[in-house]
Amino acid sequence: MPSSIADRVAGLTGRDVATVIPLGTSHTWELYRAERADASPLFVKAAAGHDPDGVPVGLFRAEALGLGWLRRSFGAPVPAVAGWDDTMLVLDWVEESAPSPEAAERFGHALAAMHLAGADSFGAEWDGYIGPLPLDNTPHDSWPEFYAEQRVRPYLRRAADRGALTASDVRLVEKVLDAIDDLAGTPEPPARLHGDLWNGNVIWQDDGAVAVDPAAHGGHRETDLAMLSLFGLPHLDRVRDAYNEAAPLASGWRARVPLHQLHPLLVHVCLYGAAYRTTALEAARAALNAG
């Protein structure tokens, strides 16, 4: 048993740990299942090799603060934080079940309630991350400007600097940013967003679903829904229908999906290279055509 992991989990949670099971790695951190003496499990992320430099500074802090903030909305579909420091994050274990239409409906209602809890501004009071990449969460009053300058443009520059996008590609995306006020739709107040809500971050349960690995911030609620459709989600229509029952989306939301997908697609270009270039450019063209 990785005794150092067990000792650190025990120190952060105040509970003895009987067993630690390695679960592999993700990005630059290691994953574990830790079982306490009463057999109740915990999920653990730790700096790779237990090296403080194995995780970007502030990443676990951002996730812990984001999860706590999301859970302050009643019934938020995210796990509870059991403990954290700069090199480790410990969460309540989420037991996975097969997705079902009924669970999808409950997830849609819970997601709507979390969004409607709102935020003080677009952004957050802590520095953010999406995967291992930093997010500028400086609070802002305008969603179009926030999205253009703090979500799309930094990753557009990063992708171009690494040679994954050409100068022509950059100009196309900049056309979207130039037209962002017209493309954004009717202004809405800041919603309480998960921020990285793709299918891989949704763990299904019998009574709904739990969303993990957030990039939590105040944003536009269509962003979370657009992320759910980016890489496919079981029973997505049931999720959206239930969401619309609780918090109807503004007219034209379907046409704005590519606009909201542009940021995560550029993040993928930054992380994985030109394999996502075509999809990102298709989203930019679709956003412009919708406008």
Tab-separated table of C-alpha atoms in Angstrom:
chain	number	residue	atom	x	y	z
A	1	MET	CA	0.000	0.000	0.000
A	2	PRO	CA	1.365	3.476	-0.824
A	3	SER	CA	1.766	4.362	2.851
A	4	SER	CA	2.709	7.964	2.189
A	5	ILE	CA	-0.562	8.474	0.308
A	6	ALA	CA	-2.506	6.816	3.131
A	7	ASP	CA	-0.814	9.023	5.722
A	8	ARG	CA	-1.465	12.177	3.730
A	9	VAL	CA	-5.128	11.309	3.141
A	10	ALA	CA	-5.536	10.573	6.845
A	11	GLY	CA	-3.947	13.913	7.702
A	12	LEU	CA	-6.228	15.852	5.363
A	13	THR	CA	-9.449	14.073	6.333
A	14	GLY	CA	-8.855	13.302	10.002
A	15	ARG	CA	-9.781	9.644	9.420
A	16	ASP	CA	-7.580	6.544	9.399
A	17	VAL	CA	-7.010	4.997	5.975
A	18	ALA	CA	-6.837	1.212	5.700
A	19	THR	CA	-6.216	0.692	1.986
A	20	VAL	CA	-5.039	2.721	-1.006
A	21	ILE	CA	-5.562	1.418	-4.553
A	22	PRO	CA	-3.793	3.134	-7.489
A	23	LEU	CA	-6.147	4.007	-10.349
A	24	GLY	CA	-3.640	5.338	-12.890
A	25	THR	CA	-2.825	8.872	-13.943
A	26	SER	CA	-4.525	11.861	-15.552
A	27	HIS	CA	-2.555	14.757	-17.037
A	28	THR	CA	0.224	15.295	-14.455
A	29	TRP	CA	-1.433	13.813	-11.376
A	30	GLU	CA	-1.963	10.350	-9.919
A	31	LEU	CA	-5.366	8.889	-8.971
A	32	TYR	CA	-6.229	6.599	-6.063
A	33	ARG	CA	-9.139	5.006	-4.249
A	34	ALA	CA	-8.593	5.240	-0.493
A	35	GLU	CA	-10.720	3.160	1.867
A	36	ARG	CA	-11.119	4.249	5.457
A	37	ALA	CA	-11.227	1.852	8.376
A	38	ASP	CA	-15.038	1.738	8.147
A	39	ALA	CA	-14.670	0.731	4.441
A	40	SER	CA	-16.123	4.010	3.146
A	41	PRO	CA	-14.136	5.016	0.040
A	42	LEU	CA	-12.566	8.291	-1.032
A	43	PHE	CA	-11.215	9.501	-4.375
A	44	VAL	CA	-7.718	10.985	-4.326
A	45	LYS	CA	-5.745	13.112	-6.757
A	46	ALA	CA	-2.081	13.624	-5.931
A	47	ALA	CA	0.890	15.318	-7.517
A	48	ALA	CA	2.695	12.837	-9.760
A	49	GLY	CA	5.510	11.169	-7.885
A	50	HIS	CA	4.375	13.115	-4.807
A	51	ASP	CA	6.335	16.033	-6.285
A	52	PRO	CA	4.867	19.496	-5.587
A	53	ASP	CA	5.931	20.468	-9.101
A	54	GLY	CA	3.821	17.641	-10.545
A	55	VAL	CA	0.680	19.789	-10.457
A	56	PRO	CA	0.389	23.414	-11.599
A	57	VAL	CA	0.409	25.804	-8.654
A	58	GLY	CA	-3.115	26.380	-7.387
A	59	LEU	CA	-4.825	23.653	-9.451
A	60	PHE	CA	-6.113	21.613	-6.496
A	61	ARG	CA	-7.019	24.802	-4.656
A	62	ALA	CA	-9.087	25.957	-7.635
A	63	GLU	CA	-10.925	22.637	-7.843
A	64	ALA	CA	-11.608	22.499	-4.109
A	65	LEU	CA	-12.873	26.081	-3.961
A	66	GLY	CA	-14.932	25.553	-7.110
A	67	LEU	CA	-16.578	22.400	-5.781
A	68	GLY	CA	-17.361	24.091	-2.480
A	69	TRP	CA	-18.893	27.047	-4.309
A	70	LEU	CA	-20.991	24.816	-6.562
A	71	ARG	CA	-22.234	22.789	-3.587
A	72	ARG	CA	-23.496	25.952	-1.927
A	73	SER	CA	-26.332	25.758	-4.446
A	74	PHE	CA	-28.949	23.323	-3.124
A	75	GLY	CA	-28.633	19.831	-4.610
A	76	ALA	CA	-25.685	20.671	-6.887
A	77	PRO	CA	-24.622	17.507	-8.767
A	78	VAL	CA	-20.952	17.581	-7.700
A	79	PRO	CA	-18.955	15.568	-5.121
A	80	ALA	CA	-18.076	16.831	-1.652
A	81	VAL	CA	-14.494	17.769	-0.796
A	82	ALA	CA	-13.084	15.718	2.096
A	83	GLY	CA	-9.748	17.536	2.252
A	84	TRP	CA	-7.067	19.215	0.167
A	85	ASP	CA	-3.717	20.945	0.089
A	86	ASP	CA	-1.466	22.178	-2.710
A	87	THR	CA	-0.428	18.655	-3.767
A	88	MET	CA	-3.506	16.537	-2.987
A	89	LEU	CA	-7.284	16.669	-3.343
A	90	VAL	CA	-9.570	14.180	-1.564
A	91	LEU	CA	-13.227	13.805	-2.555
A	92	ASP	CA	-16.116	11.618	-1.507
A	93	TRP	CA	-16.190	8.537	-3.723
A	94	VAL	CA	-18.885	8.475	-6.434
A	95	GLU	CA	-20.135	4.979	-7.255
A	96	GLU	CA	-20.936	4.668	-10.949
A	97	SER	CA	-24.098	3.117	-12.410
A	98	ALA	CA	-25.420	2.701	-15.940
A	99	PRO	CA	-27.047	5.844	-17.395
A	100	SER	CA	-30.834	5.818	-17.593
A	101	PRO	CA	-33.543	8.199	-18.877
A	102	GLU	CA	-34.750	8.748	-15.315
A	103	ALA	CA	-31.256	9.620	-14.077
A	104	ALA	CA	-30.864	11.990	-17.049
A	105	GLU	CA	-34.021	13.856	-16.095
A	106	ARG	CA	-32.876	14.249	-12.504
A	107	PHE	CA	-29.478	15.449	-13.708
A	108	GLY	CA	-31.132	18.056	-15.970
A	109	HIS	CA	-33.212	19.401	-13.078
A	110	ALA	CA	-30.190	19.494	-10.740
A	111	LEU	CA	-28.053	21.274	-13.346
A	112	ALA	CA	-30.748	23.918	-13.837
A	113	ALA	CA	-30.984	24.518	-10.103
A	114	MET	CA	-27.211	24.914	-9.837
A	115	HIS	CA	-27.133	27.401	-12.702
A	116	LEU	CA	-30.008	29.405	-11.259
A	117	ALA	CA	-28.127	29.805	-7.969
A	118	GLY	CA	-26.185	32.420	-9.901
A	119	ALA	CA	-22.856	34.150	-9.412
A	120	ASP	CA	-21.719	37.640	-8.457
A	121	SER	CA	-20.030	38.162	-11.818
A	122	PHE	CA	-18.637	36.375	-14.857
A	123	GLY	CA	-15.464	34.742	-13.588
A	124	ALA	CA	-14.535	33.769	-10.028
A	125	GLU	CA	-12.641	34.942	-6.974
A	126	TRP	CA	-9.918	32.306	-7.506
A	127	ASP	CA	-7.493	31.525	-10.316
A	128	GLY	CA	-8.910	28.746	-12.473
A	129	TYR	CA	-7.768	25.749	-14.512
A	130	ILE	CA	-9.255	23.644	-17.273
A	131	GLY	CA	-7.344	20.387	-17.192
A	132	PRO	CA	-3.735	21.480	-16.608
A	133	LEU	CA	-4.145	24.838	-18.395
A	134	PRO	CA	-4.751	28.085	-16.478
A	135	LEU	CA	-7.995	30.044	-16.788
A	136	ASP	CA	-8.216	33.795	-16.266
A	137	ASN	CA	-11.154	34.131	-13.857
A	138	THR	CA	-10.838	37.869	-13.260
A	139	PRO	CA	-14.448	38.951	-12.529
A	140	HIS	CA	-16.212	40.782	-15.334
A	141	ASP	CA	-19.629	42.375	-15.842
A	142	SER	CA	-19.998	41.513	-19.552
A	143	TRP	CA	-20.234	37.899	-20.718
A	144	PRO	CA	-19.342	38.587	-24.395
A	145	GLU	CA	-16.179	40.426	-23.389
A	146	PHE	CA	-15.347	37.877	-20.689
A	147	TYR	CA	-15.773	34.987	-23.115
A	148	ALA	CA	-13.798	36.646	-25.896
A	149	GLU	CA	-10.872	37.941	-23.833
A	150	GLN	CA	-10.627	35.426	-20.984
A	151	ARG	CA	-11.790	32.208	-22.613
A	152	VAL	CA	-11.234	32.204	-26.376
A	153	ARG	CA	-8.371	34.594	-27.125
A	154	PRO	CA	-5.760	33.197	-24.684
A	155	TYR	CA	-6.092	29.682	-26.140
A	156	LEU	CA	-6.222	30.989	-29.689
A	157	ARG	CA	-2.836	32.620	-29.071
A	158	ARG	CA	-1.451	29.532	-27.346
A	159	ALA	CA	-2.567	27.254	-30.193
A	160	ALA	CA	-1.069	29.591	-32.795
A	161	ASP	CA	2.203	29.899	-30.867
A	162	ARG	CA	2.628	26.114	-30.827
A	163	GLY	CA	1.984	25.960	-34.584
A	164	ALA	CA	-1.345	24.122	-34.360
A	165	LEU	CA	-3.236	26.984	-36.071
A	166	THR	CA	-2.234	29.028	-39.108
A	167	ALA	CA	-2.503	32.802	-39.485
A	168	SER	CA	-5.621	32.261	-41.599
A	169	ASP	CA	-7.134	30.094	-38.853
A	170	VAL	CA	-6.489	32.825	-36.309
A	171	ARG	CA	-8.182	35.438	-38.491
A	172	LEU	CA	-11.283	33.250	-38.779
A	173	VAL	CA	-11.632	32.909	-35.010
A	174	GLU	CA	-10.943	36.616	-34.554
A	175	LYS	CA	-13.937	37.322	-36.791
A	176	VAL	CA	-16.055	35.500	-34.226
A	177	LEU	CA	-14.584	37.613	-31.444
A	178	ASP	CA	-15.185	40.817	-33.425
A	179	ALA	CA	-18.868	39.868	-33.754
A	180	ILE	CA	-19.289	38.447	-30.244
A	181	ASP	CA	-21.804	41.071	-29.092
A	182	ASP	CA	-24.126	40.159	-31.957
A	183	LEU	CA	-23.567	36.406	-31.639
A	184	ALA	CA	-24.063	36.122	-27.871
A	185	GLY	CA	-27.865	36.413	-27.841
A	186	THR	CA	-30.003	38.071	-25.196
A	187	PRO	CA	-27.920	39.069	-22.138
A	188	GLU	CA	-28.371	36.850	-19.090
A	189	PRO	CA	-27.119	37.161	-15.498
A	190	PRO	CA	-24.108	35.070	-14.485
A	191	ALA	CA	-24.935	31.406	-13.893
A	192	ARG	CA	-23.107	29.076	-11.501
A	193	LEU	CA	-21.239	26.876	-14.009
A	194	HIS	CA	-19.342	23.608	-13.785
A	195	GLY	CA	-17.242	24.926	-16.660
A	196	ASP	CA	-15.811	21.669	-18.087
A	197	LEU	CA	-18.989	19.626	-18.437
A	198	TRP	CA	-18.118	17.098	-21.105
A	199	ASN	CA	-19.288	13.486	-21.089
A	200	GLY	CA	-16.093	12.189	-19.455
A	201	ASN	CA	-16.718	14.374	-16.415
A	202	VAL	CA	-20.240	13.009	-15.810
A	203	ILE	CA	-20.541	9.970	-13.519
A	204	TRP	CA	-23.955	8.349	-13.683
A	205	GLN	CA	-25.819	7.140	-10.614
A	206	ASP	CA	-29.184	5.497	-10.079
A	207	ASP	CA	-30.663	8.766	-8.818
A	208	GLY	CA	-29.019	11.146	-11.287
A	209	ALA	CA	-25.432	12.002	-12.141
A	210	VAL	CA	-22.447	13.691	-10.537
A	211	ALA	CA	-20.190	16.096	-12.426
A	212	VAL	CA	-16.489	15.953	-11.527
A	213	ASP	CA	-13.315	17.885	-12.448
A	214	PRO	CA	-14.973	21.312	-12.688
A	215	ALA	CA	-13.559	24.565	-13.942
A	216	ALA	CA	-16.187	26.363	-11.877
A	217	HIS	CA	-16.960	30.034	-12.504
A	218	GLY	CA	-19.761	32.453	-13.161
A	219	GLY	CA	-20.606	32.214	-16.851
A	220	HIS	CA	-23.328	31.739	-19.432
A	221	ARG	CA	-25.484	28.685	-18.706
A	222	GLU	CA	-25.538	27.692	-22.384
A	223	THR	CA	-21.810	26.934	-22.036
A	224	ASP	CA	-22.370	23.895	-19.802
A	225	LEU	CA	-25.107	22.563	-22.087
A	226	ALA	CA	-22.977	23.066	-25.191
A	227	MET	CA	-20.158	21.131	-23.515
A	228	LEU	CA	-22.499	18.224	-22.812
A	229	SER	CA	-23.174	17.875	-26.536
A	230	LEU	CA	-19.559	18.343	-27.668
A	231	PHE	CA	-18.430	14.722	-27.257
A	232	GLY	CA	-21.822	13.102	-26.766
A	233	LEU	CA	-23.738	12.234	-23.603
A	234	PRO	CA	-26.164	9.356	-23.040
A	235	HIS	CA	-29.780	10.549	-22.935
A	236	LEU	CA	-28.726	14.121	-23.751
A	237	ASP	CA	-32.198	15.012	-25.037
A	238	ARG	CA	-33.727	13.918	-21.728
A	239	VAL	CA	-31.192	16.053	-19.835
A	240	ARG	CA	-31.969	19.118	-21.961
A	241	ASP	CA	-35.741	18.606	-21.842
A	242	ALA	CA	-35.661	18.366	-18.051
A	243	TYR	CA	-33.386	21.404	-17.880
A	244	ASN	CA	-35.804	23.395	-20.045
A	245	GLU	CA	-38.698	22.438	-17.785
A	246	ALA	CA	-36.921	24.000	-14.826
A	247	ALA	CA	-35.074	26.865	-16.552
A	248	PRO	CA	-36.183	27.507	-20.160
A	249	LEU	CA	-33.340	28.457	-22.471
A	250	ALA	CA	-33.487	31.665	-24.498
A	251	SER	CA	-34.653	31.630	-28.092
A	252	GLY	CA	-31.932	30.660	-30.559
A	253	TRP	CA	-29.861	28.641	-28.093
A	254	ARG	CA	-29.294	25.804	-30.568
A	255	ALA	CA	-27.670	28.172	-33.062
A	256	ARG	CA	-25.293	29.403	-30.354
A	257	VAL	CA	-23.959	25.945	-29.442
A	258	PRO	CA	-20.895	26.254	-31.753
A	259	LEU	CA	-20.016	29.619	-30.184
A	260	HIS	CA	-19.955	28.070	-26.700
A	261	GLN	CA	-17.975	25.061	-27.952
A	262	LEU	CA	-15.226	27.211	-29.434
A	263	HIS	CA	-13.380	27.662	-26.142
A	264	PRO	CA	-13.148	23.973	-25.150
A	265	LEU	CA	-12.181	23.039	-28.705
A	266	LEU	CA	-9.313	25.542	-28.651
A	267	VAL	CA	-8.263	24.105	-25.287
A	268	HIS	CA	-8.097	20.703	-26.985
A	269	VAL	CA	-5.997	22.168	-29.791
A	270	CYS	CA	-3.608	23.523	-27.152
A	271	LEU	CA	-3.422	20.192	-25.322
A	272	TYR	CA	-3.497	17.711	-28.192
A	273	GLY	CA	-2.410	19.621	-31.260
A	274	ALA	CA	-3.809	19.963	-34.739
A	275	ALA	CA	-6.030	16.863	-34.432
A	276	TYR	CA	-8.756	19.221	-33.150
A	277	ARG	CA	-7.999	22.052	-35.584
A	278	THR	CA	-10.695	21.139	-38.117
A	279	THR	CA	-13.424	20.803	-35.478
A	280	ALA	CA	-12.494	24.122	-33.890
A	281	LEU	CA	-12.581	25.922	-37.247
A	282	GLU	CA	-15.924	24.300	-38.097
A	283	ALA	CA	-17.309	25.660	-34.822
A	284	ALA	CA	-16.020	29.141	-35.663
A	285	ARG	CA	-17.656	29.067	-39.100
A	286	ALA	CA	-20.925	27.742	-37.660
A	287	ALA	CA	-20.956	30.494	-35.036
A	288	LEU	CA	-20.496	33.135	-37.726
A	289	ASN	CA	-23.127	31.598	-39.984
A	290	ALA	CA	-25.619	31.478	-37.113
A	291	GLY	CA	-25.115	35.194	-36.587
